[in-house]
mmCIF file of C-alpha atoms in Angstrom:
data_model
loop_
_atom_site.group_PDB
_atom_site.id
_atom_site.type_symbol
_atom_site.label_atom_id
_atom_site.label_comp_id
_atom_site.label_asym_id
_atom_site.label_seq_id
_atom_site.Cartn_x
_atom_site.Cartn_y
_atom_site.Cartn_z
ATOM 1 C CA MET M 1 42.290 -25.775 -9.993
ATOM 2 C CA THR M 2 40.715 -23.188 -7.858
ATOM 3 C CA ASP M 3 36.842 -22.558 -8.474
ATOM 4 C CA THR M 4 36.485 -18.603 -8.546
ATOM 5 C CA THR M 5 32.892 -18.826 -9.730
ATOM 6 C CA ALA M 6 30.920 -16.652 -7.049
ATOM 7 C CA PRO M 7 28.358 -18.208 -5.293
ATOM 8 C CA ALA M 8 24.214 -16.848 -6.356
ATOM 9 C CA THR M 9 23.540 -14.284 -3.982
ATOM 10 C CA ARG M 10 20.234 -15.757 -2.107
ATOM 11 C CA VAL M 11 17.279 -13.943 -2.180
ATOM 12 C CA ALA M 12 13.859 -13.502 0.173
ATOM 13 C CA LEU M 13 10.440 -11.864 0.241
ATOM 14 C CA VAL M 14 8.884 -10.767 3.551
ATOM 15 C CA THR M 15 5.723 -9.837 3.382
ATOM 16 C CA GLY M 16 4.779 -7.204 6.286
ATOM 17 C CA GLY M 17 8.380 -6.167 5.687
ATOM 18 C CA SER M 18 7.959 -2.456 6.544
ATOM 19 C CA GLY M 19 7.652 -2.928 10.294
ATOM 20 C CA GLY M 20 7.700 -4.330 13.856
ATOM 21 C CA ILE M 21 8.889 -7.621 13.225
ATOM 22 C CA GLY M 22 9.109 -7.818 9.668
ATOM 23 C CA ARG M 23 11.469 -5.070 9.151
ATOM 24 C CA ALA M 24 13.471 -6.747 12.092
ATOM 25 C CA VAL M 25 13.622 -10.201 9.220
ATOM 26 C CA VAL M 26 14.252 -7.936 6.313
ATOM 27 C CA GLU M 27 17.341 -6.499 8.233
ATOM 28 C CA ARG M 28 18.650 -9.690 9.566
ATOM 29 C CA LEU M 29 18.110 -11.300 6.718
ATOM 30 C CA ALA M 30 20.172 -8.886 4.719
ATOM 31 C CA ARG M 31 23.039 -8.972 6.893
ATOM 32 C CA ASP M 32 23.633 -12.488 6.324
ATOM 33 C CA GLY M 33 23.505 -11.407 2.957
ATOM 34 C CA ILE M 34 20.539 -12.130 1.071
ATOM 35 C CA ALA M 35 18.720 -9.953 -0.955
ATOM 36 C CA VAL M 36 15.119 -9.001 -0.178
ATOM 37 C CA GLY M 37 11.604 -7.930 -1.399
ATOM 38 C CA VAL M 38 10.311 -5.610 1.111
ATOM 39 C CA HIS M 39 6.588 -5.836 0.689
ATOM 40 C CA TYR M 40 3.907 -3.366 1.856
ATOM 41 C CA ALA M 41 0.241 -3.528 2.061
ATOM 42 C CA GLY M 42 -0.187 0.010 2.019
ATOM 43 C CA ASN M 43 2.709 2.043 3.490
ATOM 44 C CA LYS M 44 5.085 2.076 0.403
ATOM 45 C CA ALA M 45 6.511 5.102 2.248
ATOM 46 C CA ARG M 46 7.514 3.098 5.199
ATOM 47 C CA ALA M 47 8.993 0.103 3.099
ATOM 48 C CA GLU M 48 11.063 2.651 1.158
ATOM 49 C CA GLU M 49 12.812 3.382 4.541
ATOM 50 C CA THR M 50 13.698 -0.539 4.820
ATOM 51 C CA VAL M 51 15.068 -0.313 1.341
ATOM 52 C CA ALA M 52 17.308 2.395 2.437
ATOM 53 C CA ALA M 53 18.186 1.425 5.594
ATOM 54 C CA VAL M 54 19.417 -1.727 4.216
ATOM 55 C CA THR M 55 20.649 -0.482 1.130
ATOM 56 C CA ALA M 56 22.642 1.719 3.675
ATOM 57 C CA ALA M 57 23.965 -1.056 5.289
ATOM 58 C CA GLY M 58 25.536 -2.526 2.363
ATOM 59 C CA GLY M 59 22.670 -4.677 1.509
ATOM 60 C CA ARG M 60 20.305 -5.438 -1.436
ATOM 61 C CA ALA M 61 16.590 -4.656 -0.908
ATOM 62 C CA ILE M 62 13.280 -3.632 -3.332
ATOM 63 C CA ALA M 63 9.945 -2.449 -1.572
ATOM 64 C CA VAL M 64 7.127 -3.949 -3.372
ATOM 65 C CA GLY M 65 3.504 -4.250 -2.709
ATOM 66 C CA GLY M 66 0.483 -5.447 -2.252
ATOM 67 C CA ASP M 67 -2.632 -7.176 -0.878
ATOM 68 C CA VAL M 68 -1.576 -10.704 0.705
ATOM 69 C CA ALA M 69 -5.285 -12.250 0.562
ATOM 70 C CA ASP M 70 -4.817 -10.906 -3.523
ATOM 71 C CA GLU M 71 -3.456 -13.603 -5.525
ATOM 72 C CA HIS M 72 -3.063 -11.713 -8.314
ATOM 73 C CA ALA M 73 -0.925 -9.203 -6.622
ATOM 74 C CA MET M 74 1.149 -10.727 -4.665
ATOM 75 C CA ALA M 75 1.772 -12.932 -7.810
ATOM 76 C CA GLU M 76 3.052 -9.646 -9.669
ATOM 77 C CA ALA M 77 5.638 -8.620 -6.330
ATOM 78 C CA PHE M 78 6.802 -12.498 -6.828
ATOM 79 C CA ASP M 79 7.503 -11.313 -10.233
ATOM 80 C CA ALA M 80 8.891 -7.890 -9.151
ATOM 81 C CA VAL M 81 11.436 -9.658 -6.826
ATOM 82 C CA GLU M 82 12.420 -12.361 -9.366
ATOM 83 C CA ARG M 83 12.974 -9.647 -12.150
ATOM 84 C CA GLU M 84 15.618 -8.149 -10.098
ATOM 85 C CA PHE M 85 17.569 -10.418 -7.596
ATOM 86 C CA GLY M 86 17.389 -13.670 -10.421
ATOM 87 C CA GLY M 87 14.758 -15.961 -8.449
ATOM 88 C CA ILE M 88 13.145 -16.421 -4.879
ATOM 89 C CA ASP M 89 15.144 -18.821 -2.179
ATOM 90 C CA VAL M 90 12.886 -17.492 1.151
ATOM 91 C CA VAL M 91 9.363 -16.391 1.742
ATOM 92 C CA VAL M 92 8.858 -14.963 5.208
ATOM 93 C CA HIS M 93 4.983 -14.451 5.744
ATOM 94 C CA THR M 94 4.559 -12.316 8.708
ATOM 95 C CA ALA M 95 1.919 -10.164 7.269
ATOM 96 C CA GLY M 96 -1.459 -10.414 9.812
ATOM 97 C CA VAL M 97 -4.110 -8.308 11.007
ATOM 98 C CA MET M 98 -4.919 -8.773 15.313
ATOM 99 C CA LEU M 99 -8.171 -7.089 16.464
ATOM 100 C CA LEU M 100 -8.916 -8.484 19.988
ATOM 101 C CA SER M 101 -12.587 -8.965 21.428
ATOM 102 C CA PRO M 102 -14.375 -11.829 23.505
ATOM 103 C CA VAL M 103 -16.319 -13.855 21.407
ATOM 104 C CA THR M 104 -19.226 -13.077 22.446
ATOM 105 C CA THR M 105 -19.034 -8.824 21.566
ATOM 106 C CA LEU M 106 -17.190 -9.862 18.700
ATOM 107 C CA ASP M 107 -18.417 -7.866 15.082
ATOM 108 C CA LEU M 108 -18.133 -10.409 12.869
ATOM 109 C CA ASP M 109 -16.767 -7.741 10.038
ATOM 110 C CA GLU M 110 -13.489 -7.843 12.156
ATOM 111 C CA LEU M 111 -13.526 -11.796 12.222
ATOM 112 C CA ASP M 112 -14.205 -11.827 8.311
ATOM 113 C CA ARG M 113 -10.930 -9.065 7.858
ATOM 114 C CA MET M 114 -8.805 -11.021 10.012
ATOM 115 C CA HIS M 115 -9.754 -14.010 8.164
ATOM 116 C CA ARG M 116 -9.202 -13.288 5.054
ATOM 117 C CA THR M 117 -6.212 -11.223 5.526
ATOM 118 C CA ASN M 118 -4.810 -14.300 8.085
ATOM 119 C CA ILE M 119 -5.865 -17.216 6.694
ATOM 120 C CA ARG M 120 -6.524 -16.706 3.002
ATOM 121 C CA GLY M 121 -3.337 -14.194 2.569
ATOM 122 C CA THR M 122 -1.573 -17.245 4.395
ATOM 123 C CA PHE M 123 -2.555 -19.421 1.676
ATOM 124 C CA VAL M 124 -2.309 -16.934 -0.639
ATOM 125 C CA VAL M 125 1.696 -16.397 0.126
ATOM 126 C CA SER M 126 2.227 -20.248 0.308
ATOM 127 C CA GLN M 127 0.437 -20.942 -2.753
ATOM 128 C CA GLN M 128 2.811 -18.697 -4.590
ATOM 129 C CA ALA M 129 6.113 -19.303 -2.389
ATOM 130 C CA ALA M 130 5.394 -23.682 -3.391
ATOM 131 C CA ARG M 131 5.278 -22.749 -6.848
ATOM 132 C CA ARG M 132 8.379 -20.457 -6.931
ATOM 133 C CA VAL M 133 11.190 -21.371 -3.723
ATOM 134 C CA ARG M 134 14.255 -22.848 -5.567
ATOM 135 C CA GLY M 135 16.037 -25.712 -4.032
ATOM 136 C CA GLY M 136 17.596 -25.590 -1.034
ATOM 137 C CA GLY M 137 14.777 -22.649 0.234
ATOM 138 C CA ALA M 138 12.681 -22.326 2.586
ATOM 139 C CA ILE M 139 8.763 -21.177 3.651
ATOM 140 C CA ILE M 140 8.294 -19.492 6.900
ATOM 141 C CA ASN M 141 4.614 -18.873 8.098
ATOM 142 C CA PHE M 142 4.023 -16.918 11.118
ATOM 143 C CA SER M 143 1.402 -17.904 13.639
ATOM 144 C CA THR M 144 1.249 -16.894 17.277
ATOM 145 C CA SER M 145 2.043 -18.637 20.893
ATOM 146 C CA VAL M 146 -1.651 -17.382 22.008
ATOM 147 C CA THR M 147 -2.773 -20.691 20.359
ATOM 148 C CA ARG M 148 -0.723 -22.604 23.558
ATOM 149 C CA LEU M 149 -1.217 -19.535 26.149
ATOM 150 C CA HIS M 150 -5.549 -19.370 25.510
ATOM 151 C CA PHE M 151 -5.460 -15.419 26.569
ATOM 152 C CA PRO M 152 -8.731 -13.687 26.664
ATOM 153 C CA SER M 153 -9.926 -11.822 24.422
ATOM 154 C CA TYR M 154 -7.521 -13.568 21.590
ATOM 155 C CA GLY M 155 -10.114 -16.021 20.402
ATOM 156 C CA ALA M 156 -10.811 -15.142 16.971
ATOM 157 C CA TYR M 157 -7.479 -13.986 16.066
ATOM 158 C CA ALA M 158 -5.516 -17.612 17.841
ATOM 159 C CA ALA M 159 -8.415 -18.973 16.005
ATOM 160 C CA SER M 160 -6.743 -18.168 12.655
ATOM 161 C CA LYS M 161 -3.651 -18.490 13.551
ATOM 162 C CA GLY M 162 -4.782 -21.934 14.157
ATOM 163 C CA ALA M 163 -5.285 -22.362 10.417
ATOM 164 C CA VAL M 164 -1.951 -21.260 9.865
ATOM 165 C CA GLU M 165 -0.466 -24.661 11.845
ATOM 166 C CA ALA M 166 -2.530 -27.249 10.345
ATOM 167 C CA LEU M 167 -1.705 -25.531 6.874
ATOM 168 C CA THR M 168 2.209 -25.342 7.370
ATOM 169 C CA PRO M 169 3.049 -28.852 8.050
ATOM 170 C CA ILE M 170 0.650 -30.434 5.273
ATOM 171 C CA LEU M 171 2.224 -27.735 2.819
ATOM 172 C CA ALA M 172 6.292 -29.331 4.282
ATOM 173 C CA ARG M 173 4.837 -32.771 3.529
ATOM 174 C CA GLU M 174 3.497 -31.569 -0.218
ATOM 175 C CA LEU M 175 7.007 -30.167 -1.268
ATOM 176 C CA ARG M 176 8.615 -33.859 -0.758
ATOM 177 C CA GLY M 177 11.702 -34.068 -2.745
ATOM 178 C CA ARG M 178 11.782 -30.460 -3.702
ATOM 179 C CA ASN M 179 14.342 -30.209 -0.657
ATOM 180 C CA VAL M 180 12.247 -26.577 0.331
ATOM 181 C CA THR M 181 11.564 -26.743 4.124
ATOM 182 C CA VAL M 182 8.465 -24.762 5.230
ATOM 183 C CA ASN M 183 7.927 -24.049 8.837
ATOM 184 C CA ALA M 184 6.426 -21.692 11.291
ATOM 185 C CA VAL M 185 7.779 -19.379 14.071
ATOM 186 C CA ALA M 186 4.854 -18.811 16.696
ATOM 187 C CA PRO M 187 5.899 -15.687 18.767
ATOM 188 C CA GLY M 188 4.899 -15.156 22.233
ATOM 189 C CA PRO M 189 4.255 -11.814 23.466
ATOM 190 C CA THR M 190 6.583 -9.296 21.515
ATOM 191 C CA ALA M 191 7.225 -5.511 21.959
ATOM 192 C CA THR M 192 5.409 -4.311 19.020
ATOM 193 C CA PRO M 193 3.058 -1.307 17.939
ATOM 194 C CA LEU M 194 1.115 -4.080 17.146
ATOM 195 C CA LEU M 195 1.129 -5.535 21.147
ATOM 196 C CA LEU M 196 1.581 -2.055 22.802
ATOM 197 C CA GLU M 197 -1.083 -0.512 21.110
ATOM 198 C CA GLY M 198 -3.996 0.442 23.714
ATOM 199 C CA LYS M 199 -2.594 -1.376 27.000
ATOM 200 C CA ASP M 200 -1.744 0.438 30.384
ATOM 201 C CA GLN M 201 1.864 -0.102 31.433
ATOM 202 C CA ALA M 202 0.180 -3.070 33.824
ATOM 203 C CA ALA M 203 -0.720 -5.190 31.457
ATOM 204 C CA ILE M 204 2.607 -4.494 29.381
ATOM 205 C CA ASP M 205 3.756 -5.380 32.603
ATOM 206 C CA ARG M 206 1.558 -8.835 33.619
ATOM 207 C CA LEU M 207 2.662 -9.638 29.694
ATOM 208 C CA SER M 208 6.096 -9.647 30.885
ATOM 209 C CA GLN M 209 6.040 -11.771 33.068
ATOM 210 C CA ALA M 210 3.907 -14.633 31.000
ATOM 211 C CA ALA M 211 7.712 -15.907 30.358
ATOM 212 C CA PRO M 212 10.238 -17.505 32.847
ATOM 213 C CA LEU M 213 12.719 -15.139 31.085
ATOM 214 C CA GLU M 214 10.347 -12.012 32.543
ATOM 215 C CA ARG M 215 10.077 -9.798 29.938
ATOM 216 C CA LEU M 216 8.798 -9.133 26.340
ATOM 217 C CA GLY M 217 9.899 -10.234 22.923
ATOM 218 C CA THR M 218 11.955 -7.950 21.069
ATOM 219 C CA PRO M 219 11.669 -8.171 16.738
ATOM 220 C CA GLU M 220 15.253 -9.116 16.578
ATOM 221 C CA ASP M 221 14.556 -12.352 18.667
ATOM 222 C CA ILE M 222 11.725 -13.383 16.900
ATOM 223 C CA ALA M 223 14.206 -12.199 13.528
ATOM 224 C CA GLU M 224 16.971 -14.407 15.135
ATOM 225 C CA THR M 225 14.265 -17.220 14.606
ATOM 226 C CA VAL M 226 13.655 -16.547 10.834
ATOM 227 C CA ALA M 227 17.639 -16.103 10.293
ATOM 228 C CA PHE M 228 17.535 -19.795 11.496
ATOM 229 C CA LEU M 229 14.908 -21.348 9.628
ATOM 230 C CA ALA M 230 15.502 -19.333 6.943
ATOM 231 C CA GLY M 231 20.029 -20.490 6.191
ATOM 232 C CA PRO M 232 21.240 -23.244 8.351
ATOM 233 C CA ALA M 233 18.267 -25.080 9.706
ATOM 234 C CA ARG M 234 17.773 -27.887 7.161
ATOM 235 C CA TRP M 235 16.416 -30.321 9.675
ATOM 236 C CA ILE M 236 13.449 -28.221 10.933
ATOM 237 C CA ASN M 237 10.693 -29.025 9.067
ATOM 238 C CA GLY M 238 7.084 -29.031 8.988
ATOM 239 C CA GLN M 239 7.178 -27.408 12.448
ATOM 240 C CA ILE M 240 5.141 -24.712 14.332
ATOM 241 C CA LEU M 241 8.620 -23.163 16.529
ATOM 242 C CA TYR M 242 6.991 -21.512 19.490
ATOM 243 C CA ALA M 243 9.335 -18.379 20.220
ATOM 244 C CA ASN M 244 8.492 -17.204 23.622
ATOM 245 C CA GLY M 245 11.273 -17.439 26.499
ATOM 246 C CA GLY M 246 9.191 -20.363 27.640
ATOM 247 C CA ALA M 247 5.389 -18.744 28.572
ATOM 248 C CA ALA M 248 4.429 -21.732 27.343
#
């Protein structure tokens, strides 16, 4: 007898899903048939544009808002995705803040802002994900290859992402027996507004030469790595994947 029951739709929540790498991740997961919650912090219109692009291509998506460092707001965002799609299988935490300055001149208010989003925000989202992601699912955090590349002026940012790299494998071990993988992606220089803003062409050219492939990464390059971890990569767990074209 043939089983005609349709497989359940997999569901993802992508924080920071309205632009840059986050939007590329949303669109890539949607192409794999995953229903997506597109999270935004402040730009609802851009999130709704991303949702419209997904639905126009035949996918399913909704926009959900909230400060990633606010546990109540993120609980509501997770709740909204679960109400709409019936559960959550994949959480991709791309949301982050990058403020650059030499250590000697960094405004400590900027340090606090960055750590609130990048450290507390990652912890809050990981905590919600650990409580909710269904068996067979994946939690994917975001770090940076600057933790290895050691670019000047990135000290505070890299320090905040070092915390993400410490948290990720520990959470993987804490979820023993749940059949949920926990990994982090650490992009190298990637052509997003976050990277390109304020840089002249000479600086961009130098960054382009960091990898043996002699180009900047693209959001789509990073999204392919996420799709791998979200889908077939069931034996990769507790790892930091440096998606940087061989730069480090």
